[in-house]
PDB file of C-alpha atoms in Angstrom:
ATOM      1  CA  MET A   1       0.088   0.134   0.075  1.00  0.00           C
ATOM      2  CA  LYS A   2       2.922   2.245   0.590  1.00  0.00           C
ATOM      3  CA  THR A   3       4.342   2.450  -2.842  1.00  0.00           C
ATOM      4  CA  PRO A   4       1.144   2.865  -4.793  1.00  0.00           C
ATOM      5  CA  LEU A   5       0.297   5.839  -2.242  1.00  0.00           C
ATOM      6  CA  ILE A   6       3.634   7.494  -2.809  1.00  0.00           C
ATOM      7  CA  LEU A   7       3.253   7.162  -6.529  1.00  0.00           C
ATOM      8  CA  THR A   8      -0.101   8.366  -6.978  1.00  0.00           C
ATOM      9  CA  ASP A   9       0.516  11.321  -4.625  1.00  0.00           C
ATOM     10  CA  ALA A  10       3.479  12.315  -6.702  1.00  0.00           C
ATOM     11  CA  ILE A  11       1.812  11.822 -10.079  1.00  0.00           C
ATOM     12  CA  CYS A  12      -1.335  13.578  -9.075  1.00  0.00           C
ATOM     13  CA  SER A  13       0.434  16.654  -7.263  1.00  0.00           C
ATOM     14  CA  ASN A  14       2.430  17.078 -10.379  1.00  0.00           C
ATOM     15  CA  MET A  15      -0.684  16.837 -12.516  1.00  0.00           C
ATOM     16  CA  ALA A  16      -2.258  19.535 -10.345  1.00  0.00           C
ATOM     17  CA  PHE A  17       0.807  21.639 -10.812  1.00  0.00           C
ATOM     18  CA  VAL A  18       0.670  21.413 -14.765  1.00  0.00           C
ATOM     19  CA  ALA A  19      -3.014  21.734 -14.867  1.00  0.00           C
ATOM     20  CA  ALA A  20      -2.856  24.883 -12.756  1.00  0.00           C
ATOM     21  CA  PHE A  21      -0.195  26.184 -15.125  1.00  0.00           C
ATOM     22  CA  PHE A  22      -2.258  25.478 -18.356  1.00  0.00           C
ATOM     23  CA  CYS A  23      -5.519  26.793 -16.711  1.00  0.00           C
ATOM     24  CA  VAL A  24      -3.882  30.045 -15.808  1.00  0.00           C
ATOM     25  CA  LYS A  25      -2.224  30.296 -19.189  1.00  0.00           C
ATOM     26  CA  SER A  26      -5.294  29.408 -21.159  1.00  0.00           C
ATOM     27  CA  TYR A  27      -7.286  32.299 -19.545  1.00  0.00           C
ATOM     28  CA  GLY A  28      -4.443  34.804 -20.044  1.00  0.00           C
ATOM     29  CA  LEU A  29      -4.209  35.595 -16.296  1.00  0.00           C
ATOM     30  CA  VAL A  30      -0.422  35.419 -16.346  1.00  0.00           C
ATOM     31  CA  ALA A  31       2.152  36.815 -18.679  1.00  0.00           C
ATOM     32  CA  GLU A  32       3.057  33.917 -20.860  1.00  0.00           C
ATOM     33  CA  GLU A  33       6.723  34.678 -20.865  1.00  0.00           C
ATOM     34  CA  ALA A  34       6.982  35.059 -17.062  1.00  0.00           C
ATOM     35  CA  LEU A  35       5.483  31.580 -16.663  1.00  0.00           C
ATOM     36  CA  TRP A  36       7.546  29.896 -19.369  1.00  0.00           C
ATOM     37  CA  THR A  37      10.701  31.294 -18.029  1.00  0.00           C
ATOM     38  CA  ASN A  38       9.921  30.277 -14.363  1.00  0.00           C
ATOM     39  CA  PHE A  39       7.913  26.958 -14.949  1.00  0.00           C
ATOM     40  CA  TYR A  40      10.830  24.529 -14.393  1.00  0.00           C
ATOM     41  CA  THR A  41      12.183  26.304 -11.319  1.00  0.00           C
ATOM     42  CA  LEU A  42       8.671  26.637  -9.834  1.00  0.00           C
ATOM     43  CA  TRP A  43       8.060  22.846 -10.590  1.00  0.00           C
ATOM     44  CA  VAL A  44      11.435  21.897  -8.922  1.00  0.00           C
ATOM     45  CA  LEU A  45      10.649  23.955  -5.873  1.00  0.00           C
ATOM     46  CA  PHE A  46       6.955  22.430  -5.645  1.00  0.00           C
ATOM     47  CA  ASN A  47       8.473  18.933  -5.767  1.00  0.00           C
ATOM     48  CA  LEU A  48      11.308  19.559  -3.285  1.00  0.00           C
ATOM     49  CA  LEU A  49       8.767  21.180  -0.890  1.00  0.00           C
ATOM     50  CA  ASN A  50       6.375  18.312  -1.282  1.00  0.00           C
ATOM     51  CA  ALA A  51       9.225  15.864  -0.505  1.00  0.00           C
ATOM     52  CA  VAL A  52      10.274  17.835   2.535  1.00  0.00           C
ATOM     53  CA  ALA A  53       6.714  18.209   3.832  1.00  0.00           C
ATOM     54  CA  ALA A  54       6.135  14.409   3.403  1.00  0.00           C
ATOM     55  CA  LEU A  55       9.454  13.327   5.108  1.00  0.00           C
ATOM     56  CA  HIS A  56       9.268  15.724   7.838  1.00  0.00           C
ATOM     57  CA  LEU A  57       5.843  14.560   9.006  1.00  0.00           C
ATOM     58  CA  ARG A  58       6.640  10.878   8.178  1.00  0.00           C
ATOM     59  CA  LEU A  59       3.664  10.685   5.875  1.00  0.00           C
ATOM     60  CA  TYR A  60       4.565   7.310   4.385  1.00  0.00           C
ATOM     61  CA  ALA A  61       5.922   5.648   7.537  1.00  0.00           C
ATOM     62  CA  ARG A  62       4.456   2.254   8.460  1.00  0.00           C
ATOM     63  CA  SER A  63       3.094   3.676  11.603  1.00  0.00           C
ATOM     64  CA  THR A  64       1.171   6.403   9.931  1.00  0.00           C
ATOM     65  CA  LEU A  65      -0.137   4.091   7.150  1.00  0.00           C
ATOM     66  CA  LYS A  66      -1.606   1.570   9.625  1.00  0.00           C
ATOM     67  CA  GLN A  67      -4.119   4.137  11.027  1.00  0.00           C
ATOM     68  CA  LEU A  68      -6.463   5.851   8.581  1.00  0.00           C
ATOM     69  CA  LYS A  69      -7.249   8.686  11.007  1.00  0.00           C
ATOM     70  CA  LYS A  70      -3.565   9.371  11.508  1.00  0.00           C
ATOM     71  CA  LEU A  71      -2.835   9.158   7.720  1.00  0.00           C
ATOM     72  CA  VAL A  72      -5.646  11.762   6.962  1.00  0.00           C
ATOM     73  CA  TYR A  73      -4.428  14.028   9.725  1.00  0.00           C
ATOM     74  CA  THR A  74      -0.849  13.774   8.568  1.00  0.00           C
ATOM     75  CA  THR A  75      -1.767  14.260   5.091  1.00  0.00           C
ATOM     76  CA  TRP A  76      -3.562  17.615   5.762  1.00  0.00           C
ATOM     77  CA  LYS A  77      -0.602  18.846   7.832  1.00  0.00           C
ATOM     78  CA  SER A  78       1.682  18.123   5.020  1.00  0.00           C
ATOM     79  CA  VAL A  79      -0.608  19.906   2.356  1.00  0.00           C
ATOM     80  CA  LEU A  80      -0.816  22.900   4.605  1.00  0.00           C
ATOM     81  CA  ILE A  81       2.959  22.988   5.059  1.00  0.00           C
ATOM     82  CA  LEU A  82       3.501  22.366   1.303  1.00  0.00           C
ATOM     83  CA  LEU A  83       1.118  25.090   0.157  1.00  0.00           C
ATOM     84  CA  THR A  84       2.307  27.645   2.789  1.00  0.00           C
ATOM     85  CA  LEU A  85       5.880  27.185   2.047  1.00  0.00           C
ATOM     86  CA  PHE A  86       5.441  27.172  -1.676  1.00  0.00           C
ATOM     87  CA  THR A  87       3.218  30.160  -1.541  1.00  0.00           C
ATOM     88  CA  GLY A  88       5.724  32.040   0.467  1.00  0.00           C
ATOM     89  CA  CYS A  89       8.753  31.201  -1.483  1.00  0.00           C
ATOM     90  CA  THR A  90       6.863  31.950  -4.819  1.00  0.00           C
ATOM     91  CA  VAL A  91       5.693  35.376  -3.612  1.00  0.00           C
ATOM     92  CA  ILE A  92       8.960  36.206  -2.271  1.00  0.00           C
ATOM     93  CA  GLU A  93      11.177  35.086  -5.283  1.00  0.00           C
ATOM     94  CA  TYR A  94       8.786  35.434  -8.249  1.00  0.00           C
ATOM     95  CA  ARG A  95       6.936  38.668  -8.693  1.00  0.00           C
ATOM     96  CA  PHE A  96       5.204  38.719 -11.907  1.00  0.00           C
ATOM     97  CA  ARG A  97       1.741  39.436 -12.795  1.00  0.00           C
ATOM     98  CA  GLY A  98      -0.966  37.029 -12.096  1.00  0.00           C
ATOM     99  CA  ILE A  99       1.236  34.679  -9.761  1.00  0.00           C
ATOM    100  CA  GLY A 100      -1.724  34.832  -7.236  1.00  0.00           C
ATOM    101  CA  TYR A 101      -4.118  33.179  -9.679  1.00  0.00           C
ATOM    102  CA  PHE A 102      -1.533  30.415 -10.372  1.00  0.00           C
ATOM    103  CA  LEU A 103      -1.265  29.910  -6.583  1.00  0.00           C
ATOM    104  CA  ILE A 104      -4.927  29.934  -6.019  1.00  0.00           C
ATOM    105  CA  VAL A 105      -5.726  27.321  -8.865  1.00  0.00           C
ATOM    106  CA  LEU A 106      -2.870  25.142  -7.656  1.00  0.00           C
ATOM    107  CA  ALA A 107      -4.099  25.185  -4.003  1.00  0.00           C
ATOM    108  CA  VAL A 108      -7.659  24.305  -5.090  1.00  0.00           C
ATOM    109  CA  LEU A 109      -6.493  21.392  -7.338  1.00  0.00           C
ATOM    110  CA  VAL A 110      -4.264  19.999  -4.701  1.00  0.00           C
ATOM    111  CA  ILE A 111      -6.880  20.190  -1.904  1.00  0.00           C
ATOM    112  CA  LEU A 112      -9.437  18.592  -4.274  1.00  0.00           C
ATOM    113  CA  TYR A 113      -7.008  15.693  -5.200  1.00  0.00           C
ATOM    114  CA  VAL A 114      -6.335  15.175  -1.427  1.00  0.00           C
ATOM    115  CA  VAL A 115      -9.997  15.141  -0.542  1.00  0.00           C
ATOM    116  CA  LEU A 116     -10.783  12.648  -3.362  1.00  0.00           C
ATOM    117  CA  SER A 117      -7.881  10.416  -2.704  1.00  0.00           C
ATOM    118  CA  ARG A 118      -8.340  10.135   0.991  1.00  0.00           C
ATOM    119  CA  PHE A 119     -11.993   9.356   0.647  1.00  0.00           C
ATOM    120  CA  LEU A 120     -11.074   6.614  -1.780  1.00  0.00           C
ATOM    121  CA  LEU A 121      -8.459   5.441   0.815  1.00  0.00           C
ATOM    122  CA  ALA A 122     -10.982   5.458   3.483  1.00  0.00           C
ATOM    123  CA  TYR A 123     -13.319   3.367   1.339  1.00  0.00           C
ATOM    124  CA  LEU A 124     -10.520   0.806   0.799  1.00  0.00           C
ATOM    125  CA  TYR A 125      -9.568   0.659   4.273  1.00  0.00           C
ATOM    126  CA  LYS A 126     -13.228   0.039   5.222  1.00  0.00           C
ATOM    127  CA  ARG A 127     -13.419  -2.800   2.485  1.00  0.00           C
ATOM    128  CA  ASP A 128     -10.363  -4.451   3.545  1.00  0.00           C
ATOM    129  CA  ALA A 129     -11.540  -4.367   7.266  1.00  0.00           C
ATOM    130  CA  ARG A 130     -14.877  -6.043   6.356  1.00  0.00           C
ATOM    131  CA  ALA A 131     -13.158  -8.576   4.039  1.00  0.00           C
ATOM    132  CA  SER A 132     -10.663  -9.583   6.868  1.00  0.00           C
ATOM    133  CA  VAL A 133     -13.780  -9.886   9.395  1.00  0.00           C
ATOM    134  CA  HIS A 134     -15.541 -12.238   6.806  1.00  0.00           C
ATOM    135  CA  THR A 135     -12.432 -14.246   6.258  1.00  0.00           C
ATOM    136  CA  ILE A 136     -11.966 -14.639  10.044  1.00  0.00           C
ATOM    137  CA  SER A 137     -15.637 -15.509  10.644  1.00  0.00           C
ATOM    138  CA  LYS A 138     -15.372 -18.545   8.111  1.00  0.00           C
ATOM    139  CA  TYR A 139     -12.830 -20.177  10.293  1.00  0.00           C
TER     140      TYR A 139
END
């Protein structure tokens, strides 16, 4: 369960980043040359902060993964740390027109992903718990 969770979190958070980039770009809310020149540095910063937040809170540790409540709580803390640090670093370092729109769209997409993924994870936890109870009751 650990590896698929890490991979889906990494892939979906990067998809949220790229989707926010193209969403803001398609509506013309950000100067295109400003975003293209800063896209890769912002992307690397986002991924580094995502890794730091997850490692700092031990999001993917066995003890965290065993309890659904602890996993959800730790996930929200890591998302809050990620979005706060990324917003802070981006606002300080990259001051171009429309960066606020990009940060808002990114935050909404990341939060939407976390809500959906953790609801699905809760469903899988409950299903596995019911399956193990039925297996035990057979013996």
